[in-house]
Amino acid sequence: MPDPQVEEFLSLVQIENYEDTYSKDIRDGKFFGLPLQALIAAEKRLRSERSIAYFSMEYGLASSFYNRFSTLRRIDEQNESREHEVFSNYRLADYFFTVRPSDLIDLPIYSGGLGVLAGDTLKTMADFRLPAAGIGMLWSTGYFRQKFWFKYGQAPEEMHWDPYTYPGLIPLKNRIKLSFKSGELVLRLWKYYVYNYTQDYAIPLILLDSNIPENSENNRHLTDQLYRSESNAIRIMQRAILGMGGARALADLGYNIDLFHLNEGHAVFAFVEKARGLSEEALAELKKHFAYTCHTPVEAGHDRFPFFELERILRDEDAKVAERFGTEAGHAMVNLTQLAIEASNSVNAVSKRHYEVMLQQFPQYKDKINFVTNGVHTHTWMSENFKRLFEKFEDRIGDIKANPYALKKAEDLKSDSAFRQEVFGAHQENKVALCNMLAKWKLDKDTFTVCWARRMAAYKRPSLVLQDINRLISIAKKTGPIQVILAGKAHPKDSLGFTYINQMLDKIDGLSEVYDYLKVIMLENYDIAWARRLVQGVDVWLNNPLPPFEASGTSGMKAIMNSVLQLTTLDGWVVEATEEMGRIFGYQFEGGKIGSEFDLHMAEDASKLYDALEEMARLYYKTNASGKIDYSSSWIDLMINCLIQSERFNTYRMLDEYKSLVWKMPEQVRVGV
Ligand SMILES: *Cc1c(COP(=O)(O)O)cnc(C)c1O
């Protein structure tokens, strides 16, 4: 029996192998278990309303737990989450046990914070009911899987997954052809829909894929690994696929795009694609339709390509546009950051501090640059325990689901004893869940627990808390036991990141004697599933980047949404916090010269970190004495301050600012798509 909704959907979206493969999951008004009607409306909307195209190399959608699709087909076992090993100073447990933080893997098309931000942004655009589409890449081998090699460091393993049985992901019949000096490249399109939290509105994410028989063997591999970097030729091609392929895909789908939002310089070839053959006047007009967000002040985050390499790959006409707008003064090189700034009328940094740094790095563009501080998506990162708690207090605080600004009202409940108890109780439940997962390592819910987890980049100083092990041991002996959890991947070509991991594993290996009062646990293969459990379940979130190199940082925002205290240097988003959320320590950027990201101030900052950690541990044990809780403790004030502060550091405030500062859509103008 033909279902009219399915018929309508199929007339708008050309699915490859619908009958054989996808008809089981797209039927009876449902798309993998969620309402099909929202998708029909989305497809119609994008063909008529002027829309925003949001480009990012990576997306971390938390698809294993947020708006998760269901499927009636068997999911390939490669899409099931594998077991993670653990390296701790309780080697016996490491030897016998592994952990698995989720059952399904998250769509493996992200590496870290940039991807999670892009995912959180699409979800919030859907919550705001904006006309928008996301553009990204279908990375067929993801980023990579991190394996520990006993204590000798990280072994990056190639990751494999099956897009054909990933719930909610569909291949399209559409093909995009791009021309290069070497010939034609054909791209297949995929779609994944990002629903709003009430599941009645959706935004398509279009993913580009070169792994099809029409392409040469080499070209088929172009979309295999995110941030693959062994040659500039591959890096240029990946960027051309995202930018040019993305712009062409939007046109092919008939979407009416008014604004191209570029994240990092990665997507800037969308401008080159659109600029082809335009007059000077039309070029000036085109720039009004581009916005660019810069996400890092760190040098390695800015792509530079010599003219000769661009000219060998791109058609002459395209290379010319890139060189005209992107040449770095005095060099025969194109800097994609410069190109993106030149291509866009609106340029923004991702925090106030990052904005100040950008003004120093790009003084010639100071009039164009603005800032919108990052946020995190409440519905994704706030634990169920805290959502329930806020429902209980809805008459006093308001509906934080619909309006996270209402979190500010937690201020009024600071001296409410029932609220204080519930906050501590909700946190303890989250902590118990984490401790249960790591029960074989004897993690305890009444022990002071600190976590550092994110990408292992040098400027983030992953090993700082292990810098002076004896000091750490002596604090634990004096104040009470301490549990430290560490996790993070280093990019496979980042030898400094590797060195950090080796050093950390080695230090942990030397700690077997002190396990009763100092447990140090390093988790393998940090990912979104781990991030969710850790930001919810620990007492203190440690954030120690070297100022001013953390453009924003977002993991701490996920933690404060769950009342987890911050132990942090003063950088990125933290500079804008107005409530006391824990302790701030270490080297501070006072303006003036930015300095070197490799001058890490390790010894001085470690010492200050330990002072602050000791204070926090003392206060913790005054608050929680082996399960006997002092609800009047200032620790609980700090927990509530964290919740209050979430009012600002979420993607709703962020999108409100993007709407007014960045996406002011010009009247009555349209790019010829
Ligand atoms: C949030 C998140 C990050 C970002 O962490 P920062 O502290 O901002 O560097 C990285 N990786 C994962 C998996 C995340 O969820």
XYZ file of C-alpha atoms and ligand atoms in Angstrom:
688
model
C 0.000 0.000 0.000
C 1.583 3.307 -1.028
C 1.861 5.723 1.843
C 1.218 9.297 0.589
C 3.784 10.789 2.987
C 6.462 8.376 1.877
C 5.586 9.068 -1.774
C 5.915 12.783 -1.191
C 9.212 12.374 0.651
C 10.609 10.176 -2.121
C 9.620 12.751 -4.715
C 11.725 15.315 -2.840
C 14.665 13.114 -1.850
C 16.153 10.648 -4.364
C 17.317 7.757 -2.219
C 19.633 5.128 -3.644
C 18.252 1.585 -3.194
C 15.141 2.705 -1.383
C 13.143 -0.433 -2.169
C 15.825 -2.955 -1.291
C 17.378 -1.269 1.665
C 15.544 1.656 3.210
C 11.848 0.875 2.702
C 11.731 -0.998 6.002
C 12.761 2.074 7.959
C 10.987 4.772 5.934
C 7.308 3.871 6.076
C 4.034 4.609 7.832
C 4.851 8.275 8.272
C 8.140 7.520 10.021
C 11.775 8.023 9.124
C 13.800 5.593 11.223
C 11.254 6.043 14.001
C 10.931 9.854 13.878
C 8.185 11.869 12.124
C 8.561 11.991 8.344
C 6.363 15.069 8.120
C 9.135 17.267 9.556
C 11.445 16.168 6.731
C 8.923 16.860 3.990
C 8.448 20.341 5.433
C 12.241 20.830 5.623
C 12.765 19.839 1.991
C 10.027 22.180 0.796
C 11.217 25.019 2.985
C 14.797 24.857 1.700
C 13.591 25.057 -1.896
C 11.611 28.228 -1.244
C 12.786 30.203 1.782
C 16.136 31.958 1.745
C 18.306 29.690 3.821
C 21.621 29.415 5.605
C 24.207 26.829 4.550
C 26.466 25.915 7.457
C 29.800 24.354 6.406
C 32.094 22.347 8.651
C 34.777 19.709 8.051
C 33.460 17.758 11.033
C 30.228 17.165 12.953
C 29.877 15.616 16.380
C 26.156 14.975 16.598
C 25.979 12.736 19.679
C 23.826 10.561 17.443
C 24.170 7.567 19.759
C 22.084 9.225 22.443
C 20.449 12.457 21.289
C 17.430 12.117 18.933
C 18.701 8.660 18.156
C 17.094 6.929 15.176
C 15.819 3.385 15.377
C 16.130 0.785 12.665
C 14.443 -2.503 11.874
C 17.483 -3.728 9.966
C 20.472 -5.334 11.541
C 23.133 -2.746 12.387
C 26.551 -3.806 11.146
C 28.672 -4.741 14.149
C 31.313 -2.219 13.125
C 28.779 0.457 14.078
C 28.508 -0.934 17.557
C 30.785 0.638 20.063
C 33.825 -1.466 20.852
C 35.374 -2.040 24.208
C 37.770 0.573 25.475
C 40.816 -0.415 27.410
C 41.920 1.479 30.467
C 45.398 2.283 31.710
C 45.526 2.942 35.425
C 47.714 2.520 38.462
C 45.548 -0.479 39.304
C 47.086 -2.655 36.611
C 45.342 -5.801 37.688
C 41.948 -4.340 36.731
C 43.360 -3.031 33.425
C 44.554 -6.499 32.651
C 41.202 -8.181 33.132
C 38.548 -5.591 32.289
C 37.437 -3.184 29.591
C 34.569 -0.678 29.433
C 32.027 0.323 26.836
C 30.429 3.746 27.365
C 27.698 3.309 24.719
C 26.271 0.602 22.487
C 26.161 2.450 19.132
C 29.120 4.535 17.932
C 28.446 8.200 17.299
C 28.460 9.083 13.628
C 32.281 9.018 13.262
C 32.740 12.218 11.306
C 34.332 14.363 14.019
C 37.593 14.673 15.919
C 36.915 17.076 18.776
C 35.462 20.369 19.948
C 34.986 21.948 16.520
C 32.828 19.037 15.423
C 30.785 18.958 18.608
C 30.176 22.693 18.281
C 28.997 22.232 14.677
C 26.659 19.439 15.790
C 25.307 21.472 18.700
C 24.795 24.428 16.345
C 22.715 22.441 13.831
C 20.566 21.071 16.653
C 19.963 24.551 18.013
C 19.173 25.906 14.532
C 16.495 23.213 14.408
C 15.225 24.193 17.877
C 15.041 27.798 16.612
C 13.191 26.638 13.469
C 15.653 28.359 11.162
C 15.743 27.566 7.445
C 19.156 25.946 7.212
C 21.194 23.029 5.900
C 24.524 21.665 7.072
C 27.343 20.623 4.727
C 30.041 18.165 5.730
C 31.924 15.074 4.668
C 31.178 11.388 4.947
C 34.503 10.189 6.368
C 34.526 6.515 5.507
C 37.245 5.674 8.036
C 36.304 8.382 10.537
C 39.151 10.061 12.400
C 41.009 7.159 13.981
C 40.732 4.752 16.865
C 43.175 5.213 19.668
C 44.758 2.103 21.165
C 47.199 2.246 24.017
C 50.321 0.244 23.520
C 50.744 -0.771 27.107
C 52.634 2.203 28.581
C 54.471 3.050 25.380
C 51.892 5.382 23.977
C 49.142 5.698 21.450
C 48.785 3.511 18.388
C 46.341 5.065 15.930
C 44.263 2.316 14.326
C 42.255 2.749 11.173
C 38.613 2.962 12.037
C 35.954 1.117 10.042
C 32.214 1.598 10.049
C 29.269 0.939 7.797
C 27.298 3.992 6.604
C 24.679 1.721 4.985
C 23.382 0.441 8.299
C 23.952 3.533 10.430
C 20.427 4.449 11.641
C 19.098 7.577 9.941
C 21.836 7.936 7.328
C 20.720 7.660 3.682
C 22.646 7.715 0.361
C 21.194 9.839 -2.445
C 21.183 9.255 -6.176
C 22.550 12.759 -6.742
C 26.057 12.998 -8.212
C 28.206 16.143 -8.217
C 31.009 16.528 -10.762
C 33.976 18.769 -10.005
C 36.669 19.625 -12.554
C 40.336 19.737 -11.696
C 43.489 19.931 -13.830
C 43.772 16.172 -13.535
C 40.203 15.560 -14.657
C 36.811 15.049 -13.128
C 35.940 14.026 -9.584
C 32.478 12.619 -8.873
C 30.849 12.968 -5.464
C 27.909 11.103 -4.034
C 25.652 12.849 -1.515
C 24.274 11.437 1.733
C 21.743 12.907 4.118
C 21.338 12.796 7.849
C 18.519 14.777 9.440
C 19.010 16.780 12.599
C 15.700 17.150 14.462
C 14.783 19.753 17.029
C 14.160 18.614 20.590
C 10.407 18.352 20.112
C 11.021 16.327 16.911
C 8.670 18.309 14.712
C 11.247 20.317 12.749
C 14.421 19.173 11.011
C 17.530 20.361 9.217
C 19.271 18.190 6.626
C 22.990 17.615 6.919
C 24.446 16.855 3.496
C 27.570 14.727 3.490
C 29.952 14.496 0.522
C 31.554 11.201 -0.453
C 34.168 10.399 -3.114
C 34.250 6.663 -2.394
C 32.330 5.502 -5.475
C 33.302 3.366 -8.516
C 33.177 6.346 -10.916
C 36.397 7.676 -9.341
C 39.989 6.478 -9.627
C 41.350 4.455 -6.733
C 43.267 7.474 -5.390
C 40.283 9.757 -5.580
C 38.079 7.236 -3.822
C 40.299 7.630 -0.773
C 39.979 11.417 -0.580
C 37.053 11.267 1.838
C 38.341 8.421 3.972
C 40.098 10.049 6.916
C 39.334 13.349 8.624
C 42.410 15.636 8.903
C 44.570 13.247 6.936
C 47.654 15.290 6.340
C 50.415 13.381 4.616
C 50.362 15.588 1.532
C 49.241 19.059 0.610
C 47.604 17.630 -2.494
C 45.220 15.568 -0.358
C 44.558 18.469 1.992
C 43.758 20.779 -0.926
C 41.452 18.194 -2.503
C 39.595 17.606 0.781
C 39.015 21.344 1.117
C 37.936 21.653 -2.515
C 35.444 18.820 -1.975
C 33.927 20.488 1.084
C 33.761 24.010 -0.373
C 33.195 23.539 -4.098
C 31.410 20.221 -3.743
C 29.238 21.626 -0.972
C 28.218 24.724 -2.934
C 27.446 22.573 -5.974
C 25.479 20.073 -3.902
C 23.226 22.803 -2.523
C 22.515 24.002 -6.056
C 21.897 20.469 -7.271
C 19.360 19.904 -4.497
C 17.560 23.085 -5.494
C 18.114 24.741 -2.099
C 17.715 28.495 -1.977
C 20.872 29.529 -0.132
C 21.241 33.133 0.867
C 24.126 32.812 3.293
C 27.195 30.611 3.263
C 28.607 30.204 6.755
C 32.211 28.963 6.724
C 33.731 27.351 9.791
C 37.500 27.681 9.642
C 39.194 28.280 6.301
C 38.439 24.629 5.434
C 35.296 25.484 3.483
C 36.463 28.641 1.723
C 36.540 27.069 -1.734
C 32.763 27.522 -1.658
C 33.561 31.165 -2.356
C 35.907 30.214 -5.194
C 33.139 28.066 -6.663
C 30.608 30.895 -6.480
C 33.068 33.521 -7.744
C 33.714 31.784 -11.051
C 33.165 34.164 -13.958
C 31.704 37.011 -11.902
C 32.220 40.709 -12.688
C 33.859 42.958 -10.071
C 30.457 44.228 -9.073
C 29.013 40.765 -8.707
C 32.036 39.695 -6.654
C 31.452 42.522 -4.197
C 27.824 41.463 -3.986
C 28.792 37.809 -3.451
C 30.828 38.648 -0.350
C 27.695 39.915 1.351
C 26.516 36.307 1.344
C 29.519 34.852 3.137
C 30.233 34.718 6.851
C 33.336 33.208 8.388
C 33.980 31.945 11.907
C 37.596 31.549 12.975
C 37.991 28.940 15.718
C 41.625 29.082 16.779
C 44.596 31.387 17.250
C 46.985 28.397 17.028
C 49.217 28.444 13.931
C 48.624 24.812 12.948
C 44.933 25.612 12.640
C 45.526 27.904 9.648
C 46.059 26.248 6.278
C 48.678 27.606 3.918
C 49.352 26.269 0.432
C 52.105 27.313 -1.988
C 50.904 28.733 -5.315
C 52.555 25.958 -7.300
C 50.593 23.264 -5.471
C 47.270 25.024 -5.871
C 48.024 25.657 -9.535
C 48.862 22.028 -10.119
C 45.468 20.933 -8.796
C 42.899 23.673 -9.335
C 41.833 24.970 -12.706
C 43.669 28.204 -13.576
C 40.577 30.310 -13.128
C 39.997 28.913 -9.596
C 43.638 29.175 -8.515
C 43.588 32.817 -9.638
C 40.678 33.687 -7.376
C 42.346 31.969 -4.415
C 45.625 33.808 -5.071
C 43.948 37.136 -5.645
C 42.169 37.145 -2.273
C 44.268 34.811 -0.174
C 47.927 35.683 -0.789
C 49.895 36.265 2.352
C 51.966 39.433 1.984
C 55.488 38.647 0.809
C 54.921 34.920 0.234
C 54.016 32.844 -2.803
C 51.358 31.175 -0.692
C 47.643 31.233 -0.143
C 46.497 31.400 3.463
C 42.951 30.055 3.705
C 42.246 32.154 6.792
C 43.106 35.298 4.900
C 41.062 34.095 1.933
C 38.056 33.441 4.190
C 38.338 36.888 5.792
C 38.552 38.529 2.363
C 35.628 36.481 1.057
C 33.278 37.353 3.897
C 31.550 40.499 5.002
C 31.191 39.127 8.479
C 34.071 37.564 10.415
C 33.867 36.396 13.981
C 36.018 35.044 16.771
C 34.557 32.532 19.252
C 35.068 34.399 22.538
C 35.913 37.895 23.712
C 39.491 36.895 24.508
C 39.905 35.241 21.121
C 38.566 38.437 19.552
C 41.305 40.475 21.242
C 43.895 38.020 19.976
C 42.454 38.114 16.449
C 42.690 41.893 16.395
C 46.408 41.518 17.046
C 46.822 38.809 14.452
C 44.795 40.581 11.753
C 44.942 44.330 12.532
C 44.177 45.214 8.916
C 40.715 43.643 9.268
C 39.747 45.035 12.652
C 36.580 46.694 11.324
C 35.143 43.419 10.056
C 35.894 41.267 13.061
C 33.346 40.597 15.756
C 32.884 37.865 18.324
C 30.216 35.376 19.325
C 31.199 33.236 22.271
C 30.583 29.521 21.806
C 28.011 27.526 23.696
C 26.816 23.954 24.143
C 23.412 22.429 23.424
C 21.452 22.083 26.666
C 19.355 19.126 25.527
C 22.438 17.165 24.508
C 24.719 17.835 27.446
C 22.530 18.329 30.502
C 22.012 14.992 32.220
C 18.561 13.492 32.687
C 18.987 13.883 36.437
C 19.392 17.648 36.115
C 16.588 17.931 33.546
C 14.306 16.205 36.035
C 15.499 18.440 38.846
C 14.663 21.569 36.840
C 11.241 20.155 36.012
C 10.600 19.788 39.723
C 11.434 23.458 40.288
C 9.730 24.677 37.119
C 7.230 26.883 38.945
C 10.114 28.817 40.527
C 12.648 28.796 37.679
C 10.604 28.432 34.501
C 10.860 25.936 31.664
C 14.580 25.702 30.987
C 13.915 23.266 28.104
C 12.247 25.937 26.044
C 14.275 28.775 27.483
C 17.733 28.084 28.945
C 18.028 31.757 29.913
C 15.764 30.725 32.781
C 18.779 28.996 34.363
C 19.679 32.417 35.678
C 16.775 32.083 38.080
C 18.601 29.340 39.952
C 20.048 32.397 41.695
C 16.766 32.773 43.593
C 17.028 29.226 44.934
C 20.559 29.449 46.226
C 19.451 29.497 49.825
C 16.581 27.066 49.342
C 17.580 23.989 51.302
C 15.474 21.585 49.235
C 17.110 22.876 46.054
C 20.615 22.559 47.524
C 19.947 18.974 48.491
C 18.493 18.122 45.102
C 21.457 19.658 43.277
C 23.957 17.671 45.278
C 21.760 14.583 44.971
C 21.441 14.852 41.182
C 25.200 15.233 40.932
C 25.760 12.209 43.148
C 23.491 10.119 40.916
C 25.544 11.112 37.887
C 28.705 10.329 39.767
C 27.426 6.926 40.850
C 26.681 6.100 37.192
C 30.292 6.883 36.290
C 31.689 5.021 39.295
C 29.590 1.981 38.420
C 31.025 1.982 34.945
C 34.485 1.994 36.403
C 33.600 -0.212 39.374
C 36.371 -2.671 38.576
C 38.829 0.150 39.245
C 37.118 0.699 42.615
C 36.045 4.242 41.897
C 34.150 5.626 44.828
C 31.268 8.107 44.852
C 32.443 9.920 47.982
C 35.997 10.472 46.785
C 37.112 13.796 45.312
C 37.275 13.250 41.538
C 38.961 15.436 38.921
C 38.986 14.979 35.159
C 41.026 16.307 32.254
C 39.707 15.126 28.878
C 39.994 16.659 25.415
C 42.325 16.573 22.381
C 45.943 16.077 23.466
C 47.308 19.251 21.902
C 50.448 20.805 23.399
C 48.875 24.158 24.271
C 46.166 22.367 26.284
C 48.901 20.917 28.530
C 47.396 17.439 29.073
C 50.024 16.261 31.557
C 50.052 19.324 33.825
C 48.282 17.590 36.702
C 50.907 14.826 36.660
C 53.854 17.243 36.462
C 54.925 16.768 40.087
C 53.656 13.378 41.168
C 55.072 13.632 44.674
C 53.186 16.823 45.318
C 49.985 15.175 44.110
C 50.575 12.209 46.409
C 51.224 14.456 49.360
C 47.974 16.381 48.769
C 46.049 13.113 48.672
C 47.698 11.988 51.904
C 46.912 15.279 53.637
C 43.379 16.042 52.459
C 41.845 12.679 51.559
C 41.964 10.362 48.579
C 41.893 11.706 45.034
C 40.639 10.154 41.799
C 42.062 11.578 38.577
C 40.605 10.621 35.200
C 42.413 11.496 31.973
C 41.528 10.965 28.321
C 42.277 12.303 24.852
C 43.589 11.520 21.405
C 46.619 13.139 19.783
C 46.460 13.753 16.037
C 48.468 10.895 14.413
C 50.999 13.377 13.006
C 51.374 15.381 16.232
C 54.562 14.049 17.747
C 54.354 16.400 20.725
C 50.888 15.079 21.530
C 52.283 11.539 21.341
C 55.040 12.460 23.727
C 52.512 13.722 26.253
C 50.616 10.449 26.141
C 53.815 8.418 26.639
C 54.828 10.581 29.528
C 51.433 10.297 31.193
C 51.211 6.525 30.801
C 54.714 6.195 32.122
C 53.952 8.275 35.199
C 50.784 6.335 35.918
C 52.735 3.104 35.624
C 54.977 4.257 38.470
C 52.070 4.836 40.866
C 51.017 1.313 41.766
C 51.991 1.685 45.427
C 49.622 4.552 46.187
C 46.401 3.182 44.750
C 44.538 3.391 48.045
C 44.583 7.166 48.080
C 45.530 8.246 44.571
C 43.817 6.570 41.643
C 44.859 7.748 38.195
C 42.893 6.357 35.306
C 43.546 7.038 31.656
C 40.741 6.110 29.274
C 41.390 4.946 25.754
C 39.769 6.447 22.657
C 38.133 9.573 24.069
C 34.913 10.305 22.204
C 31.496 11.896 22.639
C 30.141 8.963 24.639
C 32.975 9.339 27.140
C 32.649 13.116 27.149
C 28.999 12.838 28.134
C 29.703 10.522 31.055
C 32.707 12.456 32.302
C 31.291 15.994 32.144
C 28.307 14.724 34.110
C 29.979 12.432 36.589
C 33.099 14.043 38.064
C 33.348 16.693 40.795
C 35.853 18.993 39.143
C 36.538 19.673 35.484
C 40.171 20.587 34.921
C 40.943 22.964 32.056
C 44.529 24.154 31.813
C 45.288 25.571 28.364
C 48.138 28.027 28.044
C 46.552 31.492 27.700
C 45.720 32.936 25.174
C 45.672 29.893 22.900
C 42.296 28.376 23.828
C 39.949 30.260 21.527
C 36.914 29.254 23.553
C 36.840 25.684 24.848
C 33.467 24.047 25.366
C 33.899 20.982 27.556
C 33.786 23.094 30.717
C 30.430 24.481 29.548
C 29.100 20.920 29.355
C 30.315 20.362 32.898
C 28.785 23.495 34.457
C 25.414 22.510 32.967
C 25.695 19.550 35.354
C 26.924 21.620 38.319
C 30.511 20.338 37.966
C 33.050 22.815 39.361
C 35.831 24.326 37.272
C 39.541 24.292 38.014
C 40.874 26.359 35.166
C 43.331 28.814 33.754
C 41.931 32.163 32.668
C 41.373 31.707 28.950
C 38.673 31.360 26.294
C 35.102 31.353 27.582
C 36.226 31.414 31.223
C 37.271 35.072 30.882
C 33.600 35.994 30.423
C 32.236 34.067 33.372
C 30.801 36.382 36.000
C 30.105 33.849 38.743
C 32.705 32.069 40.793
C 32.679 28.471 39.499
C 35.621 26.916 41.330
C 39.247 28.062 41.166
C 41.227 29.985 38.573
C 44.990 29.511 38.562
C 48.154 29.930 36.562
C 49.755 32.091 33.921
C 47.578 34.924 32.679
C 47.616 36.725 29.362
C 47.773 40.441 30.048
C 47.351 41.686 26.490
C 50.376 42.740 24.480
C 52.467 40.124 22.733
C 50.782 36.772 22.277
C 53.940 34.793 22.968
C 54.732 31.267 21.868
C 52.328 28.370 22.162
C 55.344 26.186 22.960
C 56.552 28.218 25.935
C 54.326 26.200 28.222
C 55.109 27.487 31.747
C 54.756 23.931 33.029
C 56.600 24.081 36.338
C 55.121 27.373 37.612
C 51.606 26.507 36.539
C 51.742 22.976 37.934
C 52.662 24.395 41.306
C 49.705 26.799 41.190
C 47.457 24.006 40.001
C 48.381 21.919 43.050
C 47.726 24.803 45.439
C 44.249 25.251 43.993
C 43.604 21.519 43.881
C 44.508 21.188 47.529
C 42.069 23.952 48.481
C 39.333 22.323 46.474
C 39.969 18.881 47.940
C 39.782 20.316 51.469
C 36.511 22.048 50.761
C 35.172 18.909 49.119
C 35.879 16.758 52.150
C 34.338 19.369 54.430
C 31.232 19.077 52.265
C 31.164 15.328 51.750
C 32.596 13.474 54.742
C 32.288 9.827 53.660
C 28.731 10.353 52.491
C 27.660 12.718 55.246
C 26.795 15.897 53.385
C 26.968 19.447 54.709
C 24.337 21.125 52.566
C 25.286 24.574 53.800
C 28.808 24.268 52.370
C 30.128 26.917 49.980
C 30.948 23.993 47.645
C 27.228 23.765 46.918
C 27.088 27.530 46.293
C 29.745 26.979 43.656
C 27.754 24.112 42.124
C 24.710 26.373 41.871
C 26.826 29.188 40.437
C 27.835 26.793 37.667
C 24.191 26.149 36.822
C 23.409 29.877 36.884
C 26.320 30.547 34.566
C 24.976 28.021 32.032
C 22.424 30.655 31.230
C 25.124 32.297 29.121
C 27.293 29.430 27.876
C 24.747 27.582 25.805
C 23.972 27.520 22.088
C 20.659 29.399 22.509
C 22.426 32.563 23.613
C 25.044 31.842 20.958
C 22.509 31.554 18.131
C 20.651 34.638 19.290
C 23.943 36.477 18.793
C 24.646 34.827 15.434
C 21.190 35.860 14.298
C 21.692 39.504 15.141
C 25.436 39.970 14.533
C 26.305 37.523 11.772
C 23.296 36.332 9.795
C 21.577 39.670 9.236
C 20.184 38.536 5.934
C 20.224 41.361 3.405
C 16.857 42.258 1.913
C 15.842 40.962 -1.485
C 19.212 39.664 -2.579
C 19.907 36.193 -3.791
C 22.996 34.461 -4.973
C 22.343 32.703 -8.251
C 21.952 29.157 -6.983
C 33.337 18.942 24.001
C 34.327 18.016 23.429
C 35.614 18.458 23.120
C 36.054 19.882 23.358
O 36.765 20.006 24.555
P 37.605 21.336 24.893
O 37.795 21.317 26.323
O 36.786 22.475 24.415
O 38.875 21.205 24.139
C 36.513 17.557 22.593
N 36.175 16.272 22.362
C 34.945 15.805 22.649
C 34.644 14.378 22.378
C 33.980 16.656 23.189
O 32.750 16.199 23.459
